[in-house]
Amino acid sequence: MLKKLWLKIQKWQQLPPTQRGIVIIALPVCCLLSTVGVLIWLSASIADYEGWVRHTQRVQLEGRELLNHLIDAETGVRGYHLTQQVGFLEPYYTAAAQLPSTLENLEALISDNPHQLAHFQDLKSAVKETFQLLAQQLEEGLNLSLAEAEQRLYFYQQLEQAKQAMDRSRAAINAFMSEEDRLLVDRQQQLEALRQTNTVVLLLAVVVGLGSSGLAIHWFRQLYQEVDLRGQRLEVACDRLARFTANASHQLRAPIAAILSHAQVGLLLARQAPEQSLPRLEKVATLAKSMGQLVNDLLFLARYEGVSPPDFATSFDLVPLIEEVVQEWQETSTASHHFHLEVPSVPLMIKGDREMLKQVILNLLTNADRYTPKGGTITLQLNQQGTSAVINVSDTGMGISEAALPHIFDYFYRDERVRQQGISGSGLGLAIVRQIVHLHRGTVTVHSQENQGSTFTVKLPLAP
């Protein structure tokens, strides 16, 4: 899990700054739009359920109104039967007049609910039956001329029939109203759930908004730091390029001028004193050879500049390689120095390119030879430190000034004291050393004090 997360972070950091900038801007915008969309949907849902609750409450109100019509009608007829006073029939006539519109309104309100429509048909039949019975009883009562005892018995029978009809109507209305009560409770619960969801979404929106804003700010700072770092690197690279151009121009212009001078003098001498032209031509050849080596060094540096360390397949012992390089160097060295070689008695196996590492050691020894006066001491040590092979090349020469130390691995860099003393060199040897060591996943460092000598340390990982 953590490994996958780390791989995703690496993929994110490998994206171009433009794409990351778009994501950083899009992140809070997407969160905002998503939140607004969800809130709009919730608000619309809440409005719908509020409408359904009001609709159900209106149905309940119409149902109660219908029940009141029934009660008023039945009470008016009952009062008339008991008192024979026409004034008691006023509620009956009012209820009978309003009953059709009440039934019509109630049917329209539940037209979208097939289940309630079935209940409504039962209710409607029971209510009409009750009203028809009351109307029949009222009509018969108005035309009836019986003895008092018979009339009283007849009224009791009518009242009992009306009571049974009212019970059936009440049962039908209660069944209808109980379903509406259930619907009201259900819709109120769903409305409350939506309101709670809306509150939770609002809180989540606040949390997500703050989190996304914080993440966007964090990524923006990372991107800004990276762009700023790239700018600094670009500035350093431009400075290095400017120094490289200036130094390369100097290094190439000087031998070209010398070649031209020697060639011109050699041509003149070839006509007047041919035997004296030979040293000039030899000098031209030497300078041309030096320029060829300089071009080769530049090609080497250009070829491996910015190249990732390869996976070397060849393993070899570093001890015999160093002994071989030292022997070749001693055969070509003309200076008179004391030299000490210290290598371990056990093999130190590393993976790499023999010829490249050979050049590293040879360059360090050549430098020590070049900057150490006669009678000085040069020491080459090889030992093992942990999982690394460590090569130390020390000398007792002129050392490196503190101001020059940060630049000695730069292309064409040469200490001012070296120039003043006329010591030859292209200034590319240590740059090549650093590039080869980095290709082998190693490090190279230097410790030096002016007029007391220098020590170059190369650390290379041992082969597993």
Short mmCIF file of C-alpha atoms in Angstrom, two decimals:
data_model
loop_
_atom_site.label_atom_id
_atom_site.label_comp_id
_atom_site.label_asym_id
_atom_site.label_seq_id
_atom_site.Cartn_x
_atom_site.Cartn_y
_atom_site.Cartn_z
CA MET A 1 0.00 0.00 0.00
CA LEU A 2 2.71 2.45 1.05
CA LYS A 3 4.81 1.37 -1.93
CA LYS A 4 1.93 2.08 -4.34
CA LEU A 5 1.37 5.47 -2.67
CA TRP A 6 5.07 6.27 -3.00
CA LEU A 7 5.02 5.28 -6.70
CA LYS A 8 2.03 7.56 -7.27
CA ILE A 9 3.84 10.43 -5.52
CA GLN A 10 6.86 9.83 -7.74
CA LYS A 11 4.65 9.80 -10.86
CA TRP A 12 3.06 13.04 -9.68
CA GLN A 13 6.46 14.67 -9.19
CA GLN A 14 7.55 13.49 -12.65
CA LEU A 15 4.66 15.32 -14.35
CA PRO A 16 5.57 18.55 -16.18
CA PRO A 17 5.00 21.74 -14.12
CA THR A 18 2.25 22.86 -16.51
CA GLN A 19 0.18 19.73 -15.91
CA ARG A 20 0.72 19.92 -12.16
CA GLY A 21 -0.30 23.59 -12.20
CA ILE A 22 -3.53 22.69 -14.01
CA VAL A 23 -4.29 19.97 -11.44
CA ILE A 24 -3.55 22.37 -8.56
CA ILE A 25 -5.98 24.93 -9.96
CA ALA A 26 -8.58 22.31 -10.94
CA LEU A 27 -8.60 20.56 -7.54
CA PRO A 28 -10.41 23.25 -5.46
CA VAL A 29 -12.57 24.22 -8.46
CA CYS A 30 -13.75 20.60 -8.90
CA CYS A 31 -14.43 20.31 -5.15
CA LEU A 32 -16.44 23.53 -5.24
CA LEU A 33 -18.47 22.51 -8.30
CA SER A 34 -19.11 19.01 -6.86
CA THR A 35 -20.27 20.51 -3.57
CA VAL A 36 -22.55 23.01 -5.29
CA GLY A 37 -24.00 20.24 -7.47
CA VAL A 38 -24.71 17.97 -4.49
CA LEU A 39 -26.22 20.83 -2.49
CA ILE A 40 -28.47 21.81 -5.40
CA TRP A 41 -29.66 18.20 -5.72
CA LEU A 42 -30.30 17.98 -1.98
CA SER A 43 -32.14 21.30 -1.94
CA ALA A 44 -34.34 20.18 -4.82
CA SER A 45 -35.04 16.85 -3.07
CA ILE A 46 -35.88 18.64 0.19
CA ALA A 47 -38.22 20.99 -1.67
CA ASP A 48 -39.93 17.99 -3.33
CA TYR A 49 -40.46 16.21 -0.01
CA GLU A 50 -41.67 19.41 1.66
CA GLY A 51 -44.25 19.64 -1.13
CA TRP A 52 -45.26 16.02 -0.55
CA VAL A 53 -45.65 16.65 3.19
CA ARG A 54 -47.84 19.69 2.53
CA HIS A 55 -49.83 17.64 -0.01
CA THR A 56 -50.43 14.86 2.54
CA GLN A 57 -51.45 17.38 5.19
CA ARG A 58 -53.95 18.85 2.73
CA VAL A 59 -55.40 15.38 2.06
CA GLN A 60 -55.73 14.87 5.80
CA LEU A 61 -57.51 18.22 6.08
CA GLU A 62 -59.96 17.30 3.32
CA GLY A 63 -60.55 13.89 4.97
CA ARG A 64 -61.37 15.55 8.30
CA GLU A 65 -63.63 17.99 6.48
CA LEU A 66 -65.51 15.03 4.95
CA LEU A 67 -65.89 13.42 8.36
CA ASN A 68 -67.22 16.71 9.76
CA HIS A 69 -69.80 16.84 6.95
CA LEU A 70 -70.98 13.37 7.88
CA ILE A 71 -71.19 14.19 11.56
CA ASP A 72 -73.03 17.45 10.89
CA ALA A 73 -75.52 15.74 8.56
CA GLU A 74 -76.16 12.81 10.91
CA THR A 75 -76.49 15.12 13.93
CA GLY A 76 -78.91 17.42 12.10
CA VAL A 77 -81.16 14.53 10.98
CA ARG A 78 -81.02 12.95 14.45
CA GLY A 79 -81.99 16.28 16.07
CA TYR A 80 -84.87 16.70 13.67
CA HIS A 81 -86.15 13.19 14.39
CA LEU A 82 -86.04 13.82 18.11
CA THR A 83 -87.49 17.33 18.14
CA GLN A 84 -89.34 17.67 14.84
CA GLN A 85 -87.80 21.16 14.56
CA VAL A 86 -86.72 22.14 11.05
CA GLY A 87 -83.87 24.30 12.41
CA PHE A 88 -81.86 21.16 13.19
CA LEU A 89 -81.71 20.37 9.45
CA GLU A 90 -79.54 23.39 8.63
CA PRO A 91 -76.18 21.50 9.21
CA TYR A 92 -77.53 18.63 7.11
CA TYR A 93 -78.31 20.84 4.14
CA THR A 94 -74.92 22.62 4.43
CA ALA A 95 -73.06 19.31 4.54
CA ALA A 96 -75.06 17.92 1.62
CA ALA A 97 -74.22 21.02 -0.44
CA GLN A 98 -70.46 20.91 0.30
CA LEU A 99 -70.10 17.13 0.10
CA PRO A 100 -69.63 16.88 -3.74
CA SER A 101 -66.86 19.47 -3.86
CA THR A 102 -65.11 17.86 -0.87
CA LEU A 103 -65.19 14.44 -2.51
CA GLU A 104 -64.01 15.93 -5.79
CA ASN A 105 -61.08 17.75 -4.13
CA LEU A 106 -60.09 14.64 -2.20
CA GLU A 107 -60.13 12.47 -5.33
CA ALA A 108 -58.03 15.00 -7.23
CA LEU A 109 -55.47 15.13 -4.43
CA ILE A 110 -54.93 11.36 -4.38
CA SER A 111 -55.18 10.78 -8.13
CA ASP A 112 -51.46 9.87 -8.27
CA ASN A 113 -51.82 7.17 -5.58
CA PRO A 114 -53.56 4.03 -6.91
CA HIS A 115 -53.57 2.40 -3.47
CA GLN A 116 -55.41 5.33 -1.89
CA LEU A 117 -57.77 5.57 -4.85
CA ALA A 118 -59.06 2.07 -3.95
CA HIS A 119 -59.63 3.24 -0.36
CA PHE A 120 -61.29 6.39 -1.65
CA GLN A 121 -63.81 4.42 -3.74
CA ASP A 122 -64.84 2.46 -0.60
CA LEU A 123 -65.00 5.72 1.34
CA LYS A 124 -66.99 7.44 -1.38
CA SER A 125 -69.52 4.58 -1.58
CA ALA A 126 -69.98 4.50 2.21
CA VAL A 127 -70.41 8.26 2.45
CA LYS A 128 -72.91 8.40 -0.42
CA GLU A 129 -74.80 5.47 1.07
CA THR A 130 -74.97 7.29 4.43
CA PHE A 131 -76.18 10.50 2.85
CA GLN A 132 -78.75 8.65 0.75
CA LEU A 133 -80.01 6.87 3.88
CA LEU A 134 -80.24 10.15 5.78
CA ALA A 135 -82.02 11.80 2.86
CA GLN A 136 -84.46 8.88 2.62
CA GLN A 137 -85.15 8.95 6.35
CA LEU A 138 -85.66 12.68 6.25
CA GLU A 139 -88.08 12.45 3.33
CA GLU A 140 -90.02 9.61 4.94
CA GLY A 141 -90.10 11.45 8.28
CA LEU A 142 -91.53 14.56 6.71
CA ASN A 143 -94.39 12.59 5.12
CA LEU A 144 -95.04 10.19 8.00
CA SER A 145 -98.29 10.38 10.03
CA LEU A 146 -98.21 7.62 12.69
CA ALA A 147 -99.32 7.30 16.26
CA GLU A 148 -96.85 8.56 18.83
CA ALA A 149 -95.78 5.08 19.96
CA GLU A 150 -95.39 3.85 16.43
CA GLN A 151 -93.66 7.01 15.41
CA ARG A 152 -91.16 6.68 18.28
CA LEU A 153 -90.38 3.06 17.34
CA TYR A 154 -89.94 4.09 13.72
CA PHE A 155 -87.50 6.85 14.67
CA TYR A 156 -85.46 4.48 16.82
CA GLN A 157 -85.19 2.10 13.91
CA GLN A 158 -84.14 4.98 11.61
CA LEU A 159 -81.55 6.19 14.10
CA GLU A 160 -80.10 2.69 14.40
CA GLN A 161 -79.83 2.38 10.62
CA ALA A 162 -78.19 5.82 10.43
CA LYS A 163 -75.77 4.84 13.20
CA GLN A 164 -74.73 1.67 11.34
CA ALA A 165 -74.24 3.64 8.10
CA MET A 166 -72.17 6.21 9.99
CA ASP A 167 -70.03 3.44 11.47
CA ARG A 168 -69.32 2.06 7.99
CA SER A 169 -68.44 5.53 6.72
CA ARG A 170 -66.22 6.22 9.75
CA ALA A 171 -64.44 2.89 9.20
CA ALA A 172 -63.84 3.76 5.52
CA ILE A 173 -62.62 7.27 6.41
CA ASN A 174 -60.39 5.92 9.19
CA ALA A 175 -58.83 3.40 6.80
CA PHE A 176 -58.21 6.18 4.31
CA MET A 177 -56.82 8.56 6.95
CA SER A 178 -54.58 5.92 8.53
CA GLU A 179 -52.86 5.42 5.17
CA GLU A 180 -52.41 9.19 4.87
CA ASP A 181 -51.01 9.28 8.42
CA ARG A 182 -48.53 6.58 7.45
CA LEU A 183 -47.56 8.48 4.31
CA LEU A 184 -47.14 11.69 6.31
CA VAL A 185 -44.86 10.00 8.88
CA ASP A 186 -42.86 8.30 6.13
CA ARG A 187 -42.42 11.52 4.15
CA GLN A 188 -41.55 13.54 7.25
CA GLN A 189 -38.90 10.94 8.17
CA GLN A 190 -37.43 11.08 4.67
CA LEU A 191 -37.53 14.87 4.77
CA GLU A 192 -35.68 14.86 8.09
CA ALA A 193 -33.14 12.34 6.70
CA LEU A 194 -32.52 14.61 3.72
CA ARG A 195 -32.06 17.61 6.00
CA GLN A 196 -29.56 15.65 8.11
CA THR A 197 -27.79 14.51 4.91
CA ASN A 198 -27.69 18.12 3.78
CA THR A 199 -26.06 19.11 7.08
CA VAL A 200 -23.52 16.27 6.80
CA VAL A 201 -22.75 17.22 3.20
CA LEU A 202 -22.22 20.82 4.26
CA LEU A 203 -19.78 19.73 6.98
CA LEU A 204 -18.01 17.37 4.57
CA ALA A 205 -17.86 20.16 2.00
CA VAL A 206 -16.18 22.39 4.56
CA VAL A 207 -13.69 19.63 5.48
CA VAL A 208 -13.02 18.67 1.84
CA GLY A 209 -12.76 22.31 0.85
CA LEU A 210 -10.23 23.05 3.58
CA GLY A 211 -8.33 19.83 2.81
CA SER A 212 -8.24 20.40 -0.93
CA SER A 213 -7.22 24.01 -0.42
CA GLY A 214 -4.44 22.93 1.95
CA LEU A 215 -3.31 20.23 -0.49
CA ALA A 216 -3.38 22.71 -3.38
CA ILE A 217 -1.33 25.20 -1.34
CA HIS A 218 1.14 22.43 -0.41
CA TRP A 219 1.50 21.33 -4.05
CA PHE A 220 1.77 24.93 -5.17
CA ARG A 221 4.60 25.53 -2.71
CA GLN A 222 6.32 22.36 -3.90
CA LEU A 223 5.92 23.45 -7.51
CA TYR A 224 7.15 26.95 -6.70
CA GLN A 225 10.20 25.56 -4.88
CA GLU A 226 10.90 23.19 -7.77
CA VAL A 227 10.60 25.93 -10.36
CA ASP A 228 12.74 28.19 -8.20
CA LEU A 229 15.31 25.40 -7.83
CA ARG A 230 15.27 24.84 -11.58
CA GLY A 231 15.80 28.54 -12.04
CA GLN A 232 18.77 28.46 -9.69
CA ARG A 233 20.16 25.41 -11.49
CA LEU A 234 19.63 27.13 -14.81
CA GLU A 235 21.43 30.19 -13.51
CA VAL A 236 24.31 28.02 -12.29
CA ALA A 237 24.34 26.18 -15.62
CA CYS A 238 24.45 29.49 -17.48
CA ASP A 239 27.34 30.62 -15.30
CA ARG A 240 29.10 27.32 -15.92
CA LEU A 241 28.44 27.62 -19.64
CA ALA A 242 29.84 31.16 -19.65
CA ARG A 243 32.95 30.01 -17.78
CA PHE A 244 33.21 26.97 -20.03
CA THR A 245 33.00 29.13 -23.15
CA ALA A 246 35.57 31.56 -21.86
CA ASN A 247 37.94 28.82 -20.68
CA ALA A 248 37.47 26.75 -23.84
CA SER A 249 38.17 29.79 -25.98
CA HIS A 250 41.31 30.46 -24.02
CA GLN A 251 42.46 26.83 -24.09
CA LEU A 252 41.89 26.53 -27.82
CA ARG A 253 42.98 30.00 -28.86
CA ALA A 254 46.39 29.74 -27.19
CA PRO A 255 47.56 26.56 -28.98
CA ILE A 256 46.04 27.70 -32.29
CA ALA A 257 47.97 30.96 -32.04
CA ALA A 258 51.10 29.01 -31.13
CA ILE A 259 50.58 26.61 -34.03
CA LEU A 260 50.08 29.51 -36.42
CA SER A 261 53.17 31.26 -35.12
CA HIS A 262 55.37 28.15 -35.30
CA ALA A 263 53.97 27.29 -38.75
CA GLN A 264 54.70 30.77 -40.13
CA VAL A 265 58.21 30.79 -38.67
CA GLY A 266 58.74 27.23 -39.91
CA LEU A 267 57.71 28.24 -43.46
CA LEU A 268 60.16 31.15 -43.43
CA LEU A 269 62.96 28.98 -42.10
CA ALA A 270 62.17 26.28 -44.67
CA ARG A 271 63.31 28.69 -47.41
CA GLN A 272 66.25 30.31 -45.60
CA ALA A 273 67.51 27.66 -43.13
CA PRO A 274 65.62 24.37 -43.64
CA GLU A 275 67.52 22.61 -40.86
CA GLN A 276 66.13 25.11 -38.29
CA SER A 277 62.52 24.59 -39.33
CA LEU A 278 62.37 21.05 -37.92
CA PRO A 279 61.94 22.10 -34.20
CA ARG A 280 59.15 24.45 -35.24
CA LEU A 281 57.35 21.67 -37.09
CA GLU A 282 57.83 19.32 -34.14
CA LYS A 283 56.30 21.99 -31.88
CA VAL A 284 53.36 22.30 -34.27
CA ALA A 285 52.84 18.54 -34.10
CA THR A 286 53.05 18.58 -30.28
CA LEU A 287 50.50 21.38 -30.04
CA ALA A 288 48.19 19.64 -32.51
CA LYS A 289 48.43 16.46 -30.46
CA SER A 290 47.60 18.42 -27.32
CA MET A 291 44.59 19.97 -29.03
CA GLY A 292 43.48 16.51 -30.16
CA GLN A 293 43.61 15.27 -26.56
CA LEU A 294 41.65 18.34 -25.45
CA VAL A 295 38.95 17.66 -28.03
CA ASN A 296 38.79 14.00 -26.96
CA ASP A 297 38.34 15.05 -23.32
CA LEU A 298 35.56 17.42 -24.30
CA LEU A 299 33.83 14.70 -26.30
CA PHE A 300 34.06 12.34 -23.32
CA LEU A 301 32.53 14.91 -20.97
CA ALA A 302 29.79 15.80 -23.47
CA ARG A 303 28.96 12.10 -24.02
CA TYR A 304 28.39 11.32 -20.33
CA GLU A 305 27.03 14.67 -19.12
CA GLY A 306 23.69 14.11 -17.36
CA VAL A 307 23.73 10.35 -18.09
CA SER A 308 22.23 8.11 -15.39
CA PRO A 309 24.61 5.53 -13.87
CA PRO A 310 24.43 2.33 -15.97
CA ASP A 311 24.19 -1.17 -14.49
CA PHE A 312 27.71 -2.48 -15.08
CA ALA A 313 27.80 -6.22 -15.64
CA THR A 314 31.57 -6.75 -15.28
CA SER A 315 33.12 -7.35 -11.84
CA PHE A 316 36.88 -7.12 -11.27
CA ASP A 317 39.42 -6.79 -8.50
CA LEU A 318 40.51 -3.21 -7.89
CA VAL A 319 43.87 -4.18 -6.39
CA PRO A 320 45.62 -5.45 -9.57
CA LEU A 321 44.10 -2.60 -11.58
CA ILE A 322 45.71 -0.02 -9.29
CA GLU A 323 49.04 -1.86 -9.38
CA GLU A 324 48.85 -1.90 -13.18
CA VAL A 325 48.08 1.83 -13.41
CA VAL A 326 50.86 2.70 -10.96
CA GLN A 327 53.37 0.73 -12.99
CA GLU A 328 52.39 2.50 -16.23
CA TRP A 329 52.44 5.89 -14.52
CA GLN A 330 55.87 5.33 -12.99
CA GLU A 331 57.26 4.30 -16.39
CA THR A 332 56.13 7.59 -17.99
CA SER A 333 56.68 9.95 -15.04
CA THR A 334 59.86 12.01 -15.26
CA ALA A 335 59.64 13.82 -11.92
CA SER A 336 61.58 12.69 -8.90
CA HIS A 337 59.14 11.96 -6.09
CA HIS A 338 58.91 9.58 -3.23
CA PHE A 339 56.03 7.27 -3.94
CA HIS A 340 54.19 4.94 -1.55
CA LEU A 341 51.57 2.41 -2.54
CA GLU A 342 49.39 0.73 0.05
CA VAL A 343 46.89 -1.88 -1.13
CA PRO A 344 45.15 -4.63 0.83
CA SER A 345 46.13 -8.27 0.57
CA VAL A 346 42.54 -9.32 -0.14
CA PRO A 347 40.59 -8.65 -3.34
CA LEU A 348 38.22 -5.69 -3.48
CA MET A 349 35.65 -6.54 -6.14
CA ILE A 350 33.70 -3.78 -7.79
CA LYS A 351 31.41 -3.53 -10.80
CA GLY A 352 32.37 -1.04 -13.47
CA ASP A 353 34.42 -0.14 -16.49
CA ARG A 354 38.15 -0.97 -16.04
CA GLU A 355 39.38 1.59 -18.59
CA MET A 356 37.33 4.43 -17.08
CA LEU A 357 38.51 3.70 -13.52
CA LYS A 358 42.02 3.36 -14.84
CA GLN A 359 41.75 6.88 -16.20
CA VAL A 360 40.50 8.14 -12.81
CA ILE A 361 43.57 6.82 -10.98
CA LEU A 362 45.90 7.96 -13.74
CA ASN A 363 44.45 11.51 -13.71
CA LEU A 364 44.81 11.77 -9.91
CA LEU A 365 48.39 10.52 -10.01
CA THR A 366 49.22 12.87 -12.91
CA ASN A 367 47.80 15.82 -10.98
CA ALA A 368 49.78 14.88 -7.86
CA ASP A 369 52.88 14.53 -9.99
CA ARG A 370 52.26 17.89 -11.70
CA TYR A 371 51.69 19.97 -8.57
CA THR A 372 54.27 18.34 -6.26
CA PRO A 373 57.81 19.67 -6.42
CA LYS A 374 60.82 17.42 -6.72
CA GLY A 375 61.55 15.51 -3.56
CA GLY A 376 57.93 15.56 -2.48
CA THR A 377 55.91 12.50 -1.55
CA ILE A 378 52.94 10.95 -3.31
CA THR A 379 50.91 8.22 -1.62
CA LEU A 380 48.22 6.01 -3.06
CA GLN A 381 46.14 3.99 -0.60
CA LEU A 382 43.41 1.48 -1.23
CA ASN A 383 41.31 0.06 1.58
CA GLN A 384 37.81 -1.07 2.43
CA GLN A 385 35.36 0.98 4.50
CA GLY A 386 32.07 -0.83 5.04
CA THR A 387 30.59 -1.60 1.63
CA SER A 388 32.88 0.80 -0.22
CA ALA A 389 36.34 0.67 -1.71
CA VAL A 390 38.24 3.85 -0.84
CA ILE A 391 41.10 5.22 -2.93
CA ASN A 392 43.19 8.02 -1.42
CA VAL A 393 45.76 9.90 -3.52
CA SER A 394 47.82 12.26 -1.34
CA ASP A 395 50.67 14.58 -2.17
CA THR A 396 52.83 17.12 -0.38
CA GLY A 397 52.59 19.69 -3.18
CA MET A 398 51.41 23.27 -3.44
CA GLY A 399 47.89 22.49 -2.26
CA ILE A 400 44.71 24.25 -3.31
CA SER A 401 43.58 27.64 -2.06
CA GLU A 402 40.32 27.85 -0.11
CA ALA A 403 38.77 30.03 -2.82
CA ALA A 404 39.65 27.50 -5.53
CA LEU A 405 38.38 24.37 -3.73
CA PRO A 406 34.68 24.72 -4.75
CA HIS A 407 35.63 25.03 -8.44
CA ILE A 408 38.38 22.51 -9.02
CA PHE A 409 35.98 19.97 -10.60
CA ASP A 410 34.59 22.57 -13.06
CA TYR A 411 35.51 22.35 -16.73
CA PHE A 412 38.73 24.20 -17.60
CA TYR A 413 39.09 25.60 -14.11
CA ARG A 414 42.67 26.27 -13.09
CA ASP A 415 43.84 27.96 -9.94
CA GLU A 416 45.34 31.40 -10.50
CA ARG A 417 48.53 30.31 -8.76
CA VAL A 418 48.86 27.46 -11.26
CA ARG A 419 48.54 29.84 -14.18
CA GLN A 420 51.07 32.21 -12.66
CA GLN A 421 53.61 29.39 -12.17
CA GLY A 422 53.14 28.26 -15.78
CA ILE A 423 52.16 24.69 -14.90
CA SER A 424 50.62 23.03 -17.95
CA GLY A 425 47.23 21.37 -18.00
CA SER A 426 43.83 21.69 -19.65
CA GLY A 427 41.70 21.87 -16.50
CA LEU A 428 39.56 18.91 -17.62
CA GLY A 429 41.25 16.05 -15.74
CA LEU A 430 39.35 16.43 -12.46
CA ALA A 431 36.04 17.04 -14.30
CA ILE A 432 36.56 13.71 -16.05
CA VAL A 433 37.39 12.06 -12.69
CA ARG A 434 34.16 13.31 -11.14
CA GLN A 435 32.04 12.24 -14.10
CA ILE A 436 33.51 8.70 -14.18
CA VAL A 437 33.11 8.29 -10.41
CA HIS A 438 29.47 9.42 -10.59
CA LEU A 439 28.85 6.94 -13.41
CA HIS A 440 29.98 4.25 -10.97
CA ARG A 441 27.62 5.59 -8.21
CA GLY A 442 30.64 6.76 -6.22
CA THR A 443 31.86 10.02 -4.74
CA VAL A 444 35.04 12.03 -4.99
CA THR A 445 36.13 14.61 -2.43
CA VAL A 446 39.25 16.64 -1.74
CA HIS A 447 40.93 17.95 1.39
CA SER A 448 43.72 20.42 0.88
CA GLN A 449 45.71 23.14 2.57
CA GLU A 450 47.70 25.68 0.71
CA ASN A 451 51.43 24.74 0.49
CA GLN A 452 50.84 21.57 2.52
CA GLY A 453 49.44 19.19 -0.08
CA SER A 454 46.15 17.67 -1.09
CA THR A 455 44.29 14.39 -0.64
CA PHE A 456 41.72 13.21 -3.16
CA THR A 457 39.36 10.48 -1.90
CA VAL A 458 37.32 8.29 -4.25
CA LYS A 459 34.64 6.00 -2.78
CA LEU A 460 33.23 3.24 -4.97
CA PRO A 461 30.55 0.72 -3.95
CA LEU A 462 31.77 -2.84 -3.67
CA ALA A 463 30.16 -5.50 -5.83
CA PRO A 464 27.43 -7.39 -3.95
#
